[in-house]
Amino acid sequence: MNVDEPVIHTHDVLIIGGGLTGLRAALSVFYAGLDGAVLSKVHPLRSHSVAAQGGMNASLANVPGEGSVPDSWEMHAYDTVKGSDYLADQDAVALMCREASATVRELEHMGMVWSRLDSGRIAQRPFGGAGFPRTCYAADRTGHNALHTLYQQVIARQIPVYEEFFATSLIVADGRCTGCTAIEIMTGKMHGFSARATLLATGGFGRVYSRSTNALINTGDGQALAFVAGAPLKDMEFVQFHPTSLFGTNILITEGARGEGGMLLNREGERFMERYAPESLDLAPRDVVARAIETEIAEGRGFEGGYVHLDLRHLGADRIRERLPGIRQIAIDFAGVDPIEEPVPIQPGQHYAMGGIDVGLDGAASLPGLYAAGECACISVHGANRLGGNSLLETVVFGRLVADAIVRDLPQYTVPQGDDAERAVSREDRRIDDILKKRGGEKAFSVKKELKDIMFSRFGIFRNAGDMEAGLTAITRLQDRFRTVSLSNSERGVNQALVRYLELEGMLILAEVVARGALARKESRGSHTRADYPKRDDDRFLAHTIASMSERGIEISFRPVSLGMFSPKERAY
Ligand SMILES: Cc1cc2nc3c(=O)[nH]c(=O)nc-3n(C[C@H](O)[C@H](O)[C@H](O)COP(=O)(O)OP(=O)(O)OC[C@H]3O[C@@H](n4cnc5c(N)ncnc54)[C@H](O)[C@@H]3O)c2cc1C
């Protein structure tokens, strides 16, 4: 074979992303007897899912709540819709909550090692915004456990996994998505992947922000790929800030720490959540707790540098060692603090993207042949604020359901023409060559750093029009400066600088989408808090923000939320 000949791989279903969503989807495609393959820019076990700590929600009702009624999927749906500040689509929420218990049991049957009660049943801990102890967990390493479990299943079935392949573009032919191009990071060779249907399962975009709990690889590539290919994005201004990330490094300290009884204290030793959420206290939803901590710090009741304390000492050494071993180790290694003896310094950090690729209940994007699920998608189960423990649930439930929908839809998609993939490969090859030839100008690092700082300071926990306008202008300036960026490494193989460059290109687009959505939404709802519009405005904004790319640039429109069992009311905790 001529080394310059394009390499085209053909599969029925191409799954881009090897986290929980991608791996669960791959199994369903396999069960249907179809040829599916997974493509991932890192080894699947390094996907961010592996870092999930606190747990996965399901109304198993293994631990009684405070009242006499046991937990139910309807109560789970109610908490989720209320937590979302009524922006979640209630049909999607009902579907997820109904499937939750079976999903936890399915993982159990695959070999997942859930933590147990003395009775032998799967243990459940209280989490923020939940009326019952509903979060199933594997100590504080739930994602690690779940991802290894699914990966074993994928390996056992010899499902092909293209590891360390970076998707650079979606192939669109005759208005339909027919796969992607991807650079093999080791060799720098561009490959074509031709598929009847393509599923994006590429995770979140936390790293567009500074102070993020996310893995360095969470750069939102899938959202950018879809957007550039013509698929709109939804609700991108809703960015979750987790109340407790470790001061200094922003490594996550799970909500499970408060679920086990941990308390937040300000510099005066006061349990300040009593003033912000008198009933739920430290276990109010994340948007409420993050705002409370920021307010304490802004009003001078935090510690120097901007943090408060998370106190776990009263839980006792045994419980901390058994239920929160990972958290203890992180606090010792990265803050020099042993939670058995001292409180942990924490501050809010960017954590999760509620918004993503606009898809329907079946995961289908508006571009035929393209589907999305997991954190990169917005099927809208989290609305304006996600409850802890609902994302791991979403990945496995919709990894399965969306793959099932693809299997159902597949007969309508013919096998794509090989030439389209070949043409896309040569186009992408030329583009990479041009990038590697660039000289002089800026370094990608400085553009990226400025972008992250702008996002955190202008589109953070508290927002207002003036700051956001200035932020948007700064983002468009960075987009201009990015055009001059060159790389100091011009090799094709193992060029991590090239991968970071391609990520940054997409991050600059997503930042603008967040900014335009946040400016257009003139209200406060869930994680989107505007000092200039402090109230929720259901008359105008009980609606999803839809961002699309047109010849005039990014355009924003709104689409009504699908309501259902629960009518919007004021949210109090
Ligand atoms: C520290 C932390 C703790 C968390 N704890 C919890 C928790 O306890 N409970 C909970 O419900 N949620 C938790 N979350 C959220 C939850 O873990 C994530 O939302 C979820 O795991 C995302 O899964 P995913 O399958 O959508 O994507 P990911 O697991 O992020 O996987 C994305 C995949 O896409 C691939 N990819 C991306 N771009 C490309 C590209 N260009 N080319 C090829 N491949 C690409 C990556 O290689 C990776 O395999 C936590 C999140 C963090 C950051």
XYZ file of C-alpha atoms and ligand atoms in Angstrom:
626
model
C 0.000 0.000 0.000
C 1.209 3.468 -0.853
C 1.927 5.302 2.424
C 0.223 8.429 1.077
C -2.993 6.636 0.254
C -5.828 7.695 2.537
C -6.796 5.129 5.182
C -10.570 4.780 5.418
C -12.239 2.647 8.103
C -15.858 1.654 7.617
C -18.334 0.741 10.377
C -22.112 0.722 10.779
C -21.941 2.985 13.810
C -19.059 5.241 14.826
C -18.973 6.270 18.492
C -16.698 9.212 19.202
C -15.829 9.133 22.918
C -14.793 6.298 25.238
C -16.292 7.551 28.524
C -19.309 5.967 30.220
C -21.679 7.143 27.490
C -19.596 5.891 24.565
C -18.788 2.511 26.106
C -22.393 1.819 27.141
C -23.565 2.758 23.648
C -20.960 0.452 22.071
C -22.396 -2.498 24.000
C -25.932 -1.850 22.712
C -24.700 -1.625 19.136
C -22.880 -4.920 19.657
C -25.951 -6.590 21.216
C -27.909 -5.618 18.059
C -25.412 -7.563 15.953
C -24.062 -4.439 14.257
C -20.513 -3.352 13.595
C -19.756 -0.453 15.949
C -16.411 1.100 16.844
C -15.260 3.527 19.532
C -12.798 6.328 18.832
C -11.141 8.248 21.668
C -8.450 10.892 21.935
C -7.122 9.198 25.083
C -7.199 5.613 26.299
C -10.875 5.105 27.285
C -9.966 4.581 30.943
C -8.528 8.112 31.027
C -11.868 9.666 30.036
C -13.162 12.142 32.603
C -15.874 9.675 33.702
C -13.120 7.851 35.596
C -12.785 10.817 37.965
C -16.424 10.849 39.101
C -16.526 10.499 42.834
C -19.817 10.808 44.661
C -22.307 8.528 42.925
C -25.284 7.820 40.699
C -28.928 8.547 41.571
C -31.712 5.952 41.507
C -34.859 5.633 43.596
C -34.012 2.148 44.876
C -35.394 3.190 48.279
C -32.815 1.025 50.052
C -32.370 3.689 52.743
C -35.584 5.147 54.221
C -36.101 8.903 53.964
C -37.415 11.020 56.814
C -41.149 10.661 56.026
C -43.292 7.538 55.855
C -43.447 7.373 52.025
C -40.640 5.459 50.266
C -38.651 7.042 47.434
C -40.042 6.708 43.902
C -39.022 7.639 40.354
C -41.663 10.386 40.482
C -39.968 11.961 43.528
C -36.633 11.701 41.753
C -38.190 13.436 38.728
C -39.691 16.151 40.949
C -36.344 16.910 42.631
C -34.620 16.975 39.228
C -37.155 19.353 37.663
C -37.152 21.651 40.698
C -33.340 21.517 40.796
C -33.269 22.469 37.101
C -35.256 25.636 37.932
C -37.953 24.201 35.625
C -35.829 24.439 32.491
C -35.392 20.656 32.073
C -37.667 18.914 29.566
C -39.970 16.869 31.756
C -40.434 13.990 29.291
C -36.653 13.483 29.229
C -36.437 13.695 33.032
C -39.247 11.144 33.477
C -37.528 8.759 31.078
C -34.185 9.018 32.893
C -35.657 8.634 36.379
C -37.823 5.655 35.372
C -34.761 3.890 33.926
C -32.487 4.679 36.882
C -32.970 1.662 39.160
C -32.636 -0.819 36.280
C -29.453 0.978 35.205
C -27.840 0.661 38.646
C -28.784 -3.032 38.715
C -27.480 -3.558 35.186
C -24.061 -2.201 36.201
C -24.211 -4.431 39.281
C -24.809 -7.479 37.089
C -21.885 -6.495 34.879
C -19.666 -6.606 37.961
C -19.660 -3.093 39.402
C -18.675 -3.089 43.074
C -21.249 -0.786 44.700
C -20.805 0.077 48.379
C -23.210 -1.952 50.547
C -25.451 -1.575 53.569
C -25.126 -4.115 56.394
C -28.222 -5.797 54.934
C -26.286 -6.463 51.720
C -28.351 -4.007 49.666
C -26.706 -1.288 47.546
C -25.911 1.692 49.826
C -27.317 5.155 49.130
C -26.209 8.527 50.495
C -27.994 11.913 50.618
C -26.994 14.411 47.915
C -27.812 18.049 47.228
C -31.380 18.980 46.306
C -32.647 15.422 46.819
C -35.567 14.589 49.126
C -34.239 11.088 49.845
C -30.843 9.378 50.286
C -30.806 8.364 46.618
C -27.192 8.360 45.492
C -25.657 4.910 44.963
C -21.868 4.925 45.261
C -18.653 2.960 45.274
C -16.900 4.756 48.174
C -15.790 8.032 46.566
C -14.569 6.361 43.366
C -17.852 5.657 41.610
C -16.769 6.711 38.119
C -13.582 4.674 38.353
C -15.607 1.597 39.230
C -18.259 2.132 36.577
C -15.848 2.921 33.737
C -13.647 -0.101 34.429
C -16.767 -2.284 34.546
C -17.984 -1.123 31.127
C -14.503 -1.237 29.609
C -14.157 -4.892 30.646
C -17.447 -5.632 28.869
C -16.239 -3.872 25.708
C -12.885 -5.687 25.726
C -14.561 -9.064 26.364
C -16.599 -8.569 23.177
C -13.582 -7.378 21.187
C -15.365 -4.225 20.102
C -12.811 -2.183 18.112
C -11.441 0.840 19.983
C -9.320 3.417 18.124
C -7.294 4.810 21.021
C -5.482 8.127 20.835
C -7.254 9.191 17.658
C -8.325 12.853 17.715
C -11.476 13.649 15.682
C -10.804 16.802 13.653
C -14.034 17.173 11.643
C -17.356 15.525 10.924
C -17.892 14.342 7.363
C -21.058 15.864 5.921
C -22.272 14.775 2.495
C -25.651 15.594 0.942
C -26.844 17.114 4.205
C -26.043 14.004 6.212
C -23.267 13.115 8.660
C -21.340 10.085 7.434
C -18.480 9.810 9.919
C -15.407 11.807 10.840
C -11.791 12.461 10.091
C -9.323 11.788 12.902
C -5.616 12.220 13.336
C -3.739 9.248 14.778
C -1.798 11.045 17.491
C 1.147 8.602 17.514
C 1.953 8.910 13.805
C 0.207 12.151 12.832
C -1.559 10.358 9.985
C -5.065 11.488 9.083
C -7.659 8.675 8.885
C -11.198 8.687 7.552
C -14.035 6.960 9.423
C -17.051 6.242 7.308
C -20.252 5.248 9.118
C -23.986 5.036 8.562
C -24.566 6.785 11.891
C -22.221 8.741 14.177
C -22.665 9.211 17.921
C -20.859 12.029 19.718
C -20.095 11.089 23.341
C -17.223 13.500 23.845
C -17.986 14.941 27.304
C -17.938 18.471 28.702
C -16.090 21.729 27.984
C -15.026 22.668 31.525
C -11.528 23.617 30.466
C -12.842 26.669 28.612
C -12.876 28.085 32.173
C -10.049 28.619 34.638
C -10.612 27.051 38.092
C -12.165 23.894 36.683
C -12.541 20.479 38.324
C -12.444 18.884 34.865
C -9.711 16.799 33.241
C -7.414 18.742 30.893
C -8.984 16.891 27.954
C -12.491 18.331 28.625
C -12.340 20.946 25.904
C -15.742 20.486 24.253
C -14.413 19.186 20.928
C -17.647 17.340 20.110
C -19.849 20.395 20.665
C -17.565 22.463 18.412
C -17.411 19.741 15.717
C -21.206 19.474 15.642
C -21.723 23.244 15.650
C -19.325 23.832 12.766
C -21.021 20.997 10.843
C -24.368 22.779 11.207
C -25.974 21.227 14.322
C -27.228 23.862 16.818
C -26.200 23.986 20.486
C -28.653 24.406 23.353
C -28.565 26.183 26.764
C -24.813 26.716 26.645
C -24.874 29.626 29.118
C -25.803 27.216 31.927
C -22.431 26.295 33.393
C -22.295 24.597 36.771
C -19.926 25.770 39.484
C -19.358 23.096 42.104
C -19.324 24.564 45.606
C -16.396 22.515 46.885
C -13.212 22.338 44.865
C -9.894 22.262 46.688
C -8.472 25.758 47.171
C -5.435 26.263 44.926
C -5.773 23.331 42.519
C -9.591 23.119 42.145
C -9.571 19.332 42.365
C -13.093 18.207 43.175
C -14.121 17.446 46.756
C -17.296 15.416 46.206
C -20.725 16.530 47.377
C -20.699 13.084 49.031
C -18.508 14.684 51.712
C -21.489 16.858 52.711
C -23.796 13.894 52.062
C -21.901 12.044 54.777
C -22.434 15.024 57.121
C -19.646 17.508 56.261
C -20.368 21.178 57.077
C -19.356 24.450 55.466
C -17.932 27.070 57.839
C -16.806 30.656 57.222
C -13.866 32.431 58.842
C -15.933 33.134 61.927
C -16.673 29.422 62.313
C -20.325 30.084 61.419
C -22.400 27.453 59.580
C -23.478 30.085 57.077
C -25.778 27.862 54.986
C -28.355 28.358 57.770
C -28.895 31.830 56.336
C -29.146 30.798 52.655
C -31.036 27.483 52.741
C -32.571 27.031 56.209
C -34.032 23.601 55.443
C -31.483 21.901 53.199
C -28.409 23.670 54.654
C -25.179 22.294 53.141
C -27.188 19.948 50.926
C -29.023 22.648 48.977
C -28.438 22.352 45.202
C -25.065 23.391 43.820
C -26.093 26.750 42.349
C -27.472 27.843 45.748
C -24.415 26.699 47.737
C -21.882 28.117 45.239
C -23.580 31.543 45.381
C -23.614 31.414 49.182
C -19.871 30.684 49.377
C -19.041 33.436 46.857
C -21.162 35.884 48.838
C -19.437 34.963 52.110
C -16.042 35.499 50.481
C -17.088 38.769 48.779
C -18.455 40.132 52.066
C -15.219 39.431 53.919
C -16.187 36.290 55.828
C -13.916 33.984 53.817
C -10.221 33.303 54.346
C -7.441 35.236 52.661
C -7.093 34.247 49.004
C -10.816 33.426 48.717
C -11.940 30.185 50.375
C -14.072 28.761 53.202
C -13.784 25.558 55.229
C -15.367 22.151 54.714
C -15.304 20.471 58.112
C -15.420 16.658 58.213
C -13.710 16.091 61.578
C -16.917 15.240 63.455
C -17.522 12.254 61.108
C -14.644 10.468 62.798
C -11.594 8.725 61.380
C -13.319 5.395 60.608
C -16.107 6.870 58.510
C -13.738 9.167 56.606
C -11.408 6.241 55.866
C -14.270 3.986 54.721
C -16.526 6.354 52.767
C -14.199 9.149 51.642
C -10.747 7.615 51.200
C -10.055 9.352 47.874
C -11.048 12.770 49.235
C -8.802 12.315 52.244
C -5.848 11.417 50.035
C -6.481 14.380 47.709
C -6.626 16.785 50.676
C -3.388 15.364 52.122
C -1.510 15.310 48.802
C -2.673 18.598 47.311
C -3.462 20.840 50.316
C -1.324 19.253 53.041
C -4.453 18.854 55.193
C -5.734 15.610 56.743
C -9.556 15.964 56.984
C -9.534 13.710 60.076
C -7.641 16.442 61.912
C -8.288 19.739 60.110
C -10.980 21.394 57.974
C -10.403 21.380 54.195
C -10.014 24.749 52.370
C -12.490 24.894 49.469
C -13.829 27.346 46.894
C -16.339 27.001 44.023
C -14.940 25.832 40.675
C -16.330 25.257 37.187
C -17.620 21.680 37.113
C -20.202 20.774 34.488
C -21.929 21.905 31.283
C -25.713 21.664 31.427
C -25.901 22.772 27.787
C -24.651 20.927 24.739
C -25.596 19.651 21.297
C -29.320 20.167 20.745
C -30.878 16.692 20.496
C -34.350 15.217 20.866
C -35.418 12.437 23.238
C -33.853 9.860 20.908
C -30.503 11.667 20.895
C -30.828 12.705 17.248
C -29.281 16.064 16.326
C -30.825 18.148 13.542
C -28.123 16.894 11.133
C -29.331 13.482 9.855
C -27.036 10.608 10.833
C -25.629 12.536 13.809
C -26.540 11.660 17.423
C -25.204 12.863 20.760
C -25.463 11.679 24.365
C -23.826 12.273 27.743
C -22.335 15.575 28.842
C -21.713 16.837 25.286
C -25.444 16.605 24.532
C -28.367 18.629 25.813
C -31.294 16.223 25.870
C -32.235 18.529 28.693
C -32.491 16.491 31.854
C -30.570 19.101 33.900
C -32.084 22.373 32.680
C -30.514 25.357 34.416
C -28.831 23.393 37.210
C -27.852 19.727 37.464
C -28.305 17.758 40.685
C -25.258 15.807 41.835
C -25.464 12.124 40.893
C -27.670 12.738 37.856
C -24.881 12.988 35.305
C -23.414 9.525 35.785
C -26.994 8.341 35.528
C -27.578 10.278 32.304
C -24.444 8.829 30.665
C -25.390 5.189 31.178
C -29.160 5.579 30.614
C -28.833 7.597 27.419
C -25.707 5.768 26.234
C -28.046 2.775 26.051
C -31.259 4.463 24.872
C -29.635 6.573 22.165
C -27.734 3.553 20.843
C -31.057 1.682 20.753
C -32.558 4.569 18.744
C -29.623 4.459 16.310
C -30.141 0.723 15.851
C -33.829 1.403 15.086
C -33.023 4.238 12.661
C -30.137 2.516 10.898
C -32.114 0.900 8.052
C -32.850 4.413 6.747
C -29.133 5.227 6.396
C -27.331 3.683 3.433
C -23.631 2.855 3.468
C -21.824 6.140 2.646
C -19.707 6.614 -0.483
C -15.967 6.115 0.116
C -15.064 9.249 -1.883
C -16.619 11.596 0.645
C -14.331 10.288 3.361
C -11.302 10.442 1.034
C -12.046 14.023 0.089
C -12.478 14.969 3.757
C -9.157 13.318 4.637
C -7.244 15.283 1.996
C -8.915 18.530 3.042
C -7.996 17.924 6.700
C -4.480 16.838 5.735
C -3.914 20.143 3.931
C -5.334 22.052 6.889
C -2.919 20.333 9.308
C 0.011 20.994 6.956
C -0.905 24.677 6.843
C -1.081 24.870 10.642
C 2.322 23.203 10.999
C 3.863 25.611 8.477
C 2.791 28.743 10.359
C 5.606 30.805 11.864
C 5.859 33.717 14.290
C 2.800 35.289 15.902
C 1.393 34.242 19.254
C 1.754 31.124 21.345
C -1.388 29.095 21.881
C -0.771 28.962 25.621
C -1.196 32.701 26.200
C -4.433 32.836 24.177
C -5.815 29.857 26.096
C -4.904 31.275 29.488
C -6.547 34.620 28.738
C -9.666 32.873 27.436
C -10.067 30.838 30.625
C -9.615 33.857 32.876
C -12.136 35.897 30.868
C -14.685 33.100 31.107
C -14.320 32.726 34.856
C -14.347 36.450 35.616
C -17.022 37.612 33.113
C -19.262 34.535 32.764
C -18.851 33.075 36.236
C -21.170 32.621 39.214
C -22.446 36.233 39.192
C -22.968 37.983 35.835
C -24.104 41.375 34.509
C -24.454 43.000 31.085
C -21.428 45.326 31.378
C -19.000 42.560 32.356
C -20.376 40.183 29.753
C -20.218 42.748 26.906
C -16.577 43.379 27.803
C -16.029 39.622 27.971
C -17.543 39.054 24.537
C -15.364 41.777 22.989
C -12.318 40.166 24.588
C -13.307 36.732 23.214
C -13.632 38.053 19.643
C -10.210 39.720 19.998
C -8.737 36.400 21.088
C -10.329 34.729 18.041
C -8.456 37.259 15.862
C -5.209 36.704 17.735
C -5.632 32.930 17.407
C -5.236 33.260 13.628
C -1.588 34.247 14.151
C -0.794 31.400 16.567
C 2.030 29.116 15.461
C 3.477 25.966 16.992
C 7.103 25.418 17.927
C 6.817 21.727 17.019
C 6.141 21.150 13.313
C 6.387 17.342 13.383
C 3.337 15.254 12.468
C 3.827 12.405 14.965
C 3.137 12.706 18.723
C 2.581 16.435 18.400
C 0.613 17.285 21.544
C 0.952 20.992 20.745
C -1.023 20.357 17.563
C -3.764 18.563 19.511
C -3.965 21.448 22.010
C -4.143 23.908 19.067
C -7.073 22.043 17.505
C -8.848 21.963 20.868
C -8.343 25.688 21.384
C -9.847 26.458 17.986
C -13.118 24.866 19.140
C -12.941 26.350 22.646
C -12.907 29.882 21.195
C -16.135 29.125 19.330
C -17.846 27.611 22.382
C -16.822 30.586 24.525
C -18.603 32.912 22.125
C -21.726 30.727 22.186
C -21.769 30.800 26.021
C -21.305 34.570 25.952
C -24.050 35.285 23.418
C -26.511 32.983 25.195
C -25.751 34.544 28.584
C -26.273 38.072 27.221
C -29.535 37.137 25.500
C -31.008 35.510 28.620
C -32.155 38.535 30.592
C -33.183 36.759 33.786
C -31.672 34.715 36.633
C -32.349 30.987 36.585
C -30.368 28.111 38.120
C -26.661 28.609 37.540
C -27.196 31.757 35.427
C -27.337 34.603 37.962
C -27.520 38.185 36.685
C -27.207 41.101 39.080
C -29.059 43.253 36.496
C -31.961 40.778 36.122
C -32.160 39.104 39.541
C -35.534 37.384 39.008
C -36.584 34.342 37.003
C -38.834 35.423 34.138
C -41.082 32.537 33.086
C -43.082 34.747 30.713
C -40.091 35.338 28.460
C -37.512 32.711 29.327
C -39.160 29.425 30.247
C -37.408 28.419 27.056
C -34.237 26.776 25.769
C -31.550 28.938 24.195
C -30.704 27.672 20.719
C -27.431 28.839 19.128
C -26.933 28.253 15.423
C -24.207 29.192 12.980
C -25.332 31.318 10.055
C -23.549 33.385 7.418
C -23.996 36.377 9.723
C -22.288 34.529 12.587
C -23.765 32.956 15.718
C -27.505 33.487 16.098
C -29.574 32.970 19.239
C -33.238 31.980 19.359
C -35.513 30.423 21.997
C -37.692 27.293 22.053
C -40.311 26.459 24.713
C -39.500 23.906 27.403
C -41.554 20.722 27.408
C -43.492 20.840 30.660
C -45.467 17.961 32.118
C -46.060 16.601 35.593
C -44.771 19.633 37.519
C -45.883 23.261 37.088
C -43.204 25.883 37.606
C -43.164 27.463 41.042
C -40.705 29.405 43.119
C -37.725 27.359 44.190
C -36.999 27.336 47.935
C -34.723 25.031 49.944
C -14.109 15.386 39.104
C -15.519 15.060 38.660
C -16.331 14.294 39.471
C -17.636 13.992 39.062
N -18.421 13.240 39.897
C -19.681 12.931 39.511
C -20.506 12.123 40.325
O -20.113 11.650 41.391
N -21.772 11.869 39.908
C -22.252 12.346 38.735
O -23.400 12.069 38.405
N -21.464 13.090 37.919
C -20.192 13.388 38.276
N -19.412 14.142 37.448
C -19.870 14.434 36.075
C -19.695 13.185 35.214
O -18.576 12.460 35.636
C -19.513 13.525 33.728
O -20.504 14.408 33.308
C -19.602 12.258 32.876
O -18.734 11.259 33.358
C -19.306 12.545 31.416
O -19.287 11.332 30.710
P -19.258 11.284 29.123
O -19.330 9.867 28.745
O -20.295 12.214 28.596
O -17.862 11.914 28.723
P -16.356 11.663 29.253
O -16.245 10.641 30.290
O -15.805 13.017 29.546
O -15.648 11.073 27.971
C -15.418 11.836 26.801
C -14.727 10.973 25.778
O -14.663 11.663 24.535
C -13.378 11.528 23.975
N -13.128 12.702 23.116
C -13.348 14.008 23.385
N -12.972 14.771 22.343
C -12.513 13.937 21.387
C -11.969 14.108 20.084
N -11.803 15.325 19.533
N -11.615 13.007 19.379
C -11.743 11.775 19.920
N -12.231 11.553 21.148
C -12.623 12.615 21.872
C -12.448 11.440 25.164
O -11.248 10.790 24.815
C -13.289 10.593 26.128
O -13.110 9.236 25.869
C -18.105 14.463 37.833
C -17.282 15.210 37.014
C -16.014 15.541 37.435
C -15.172 16.417 36.536
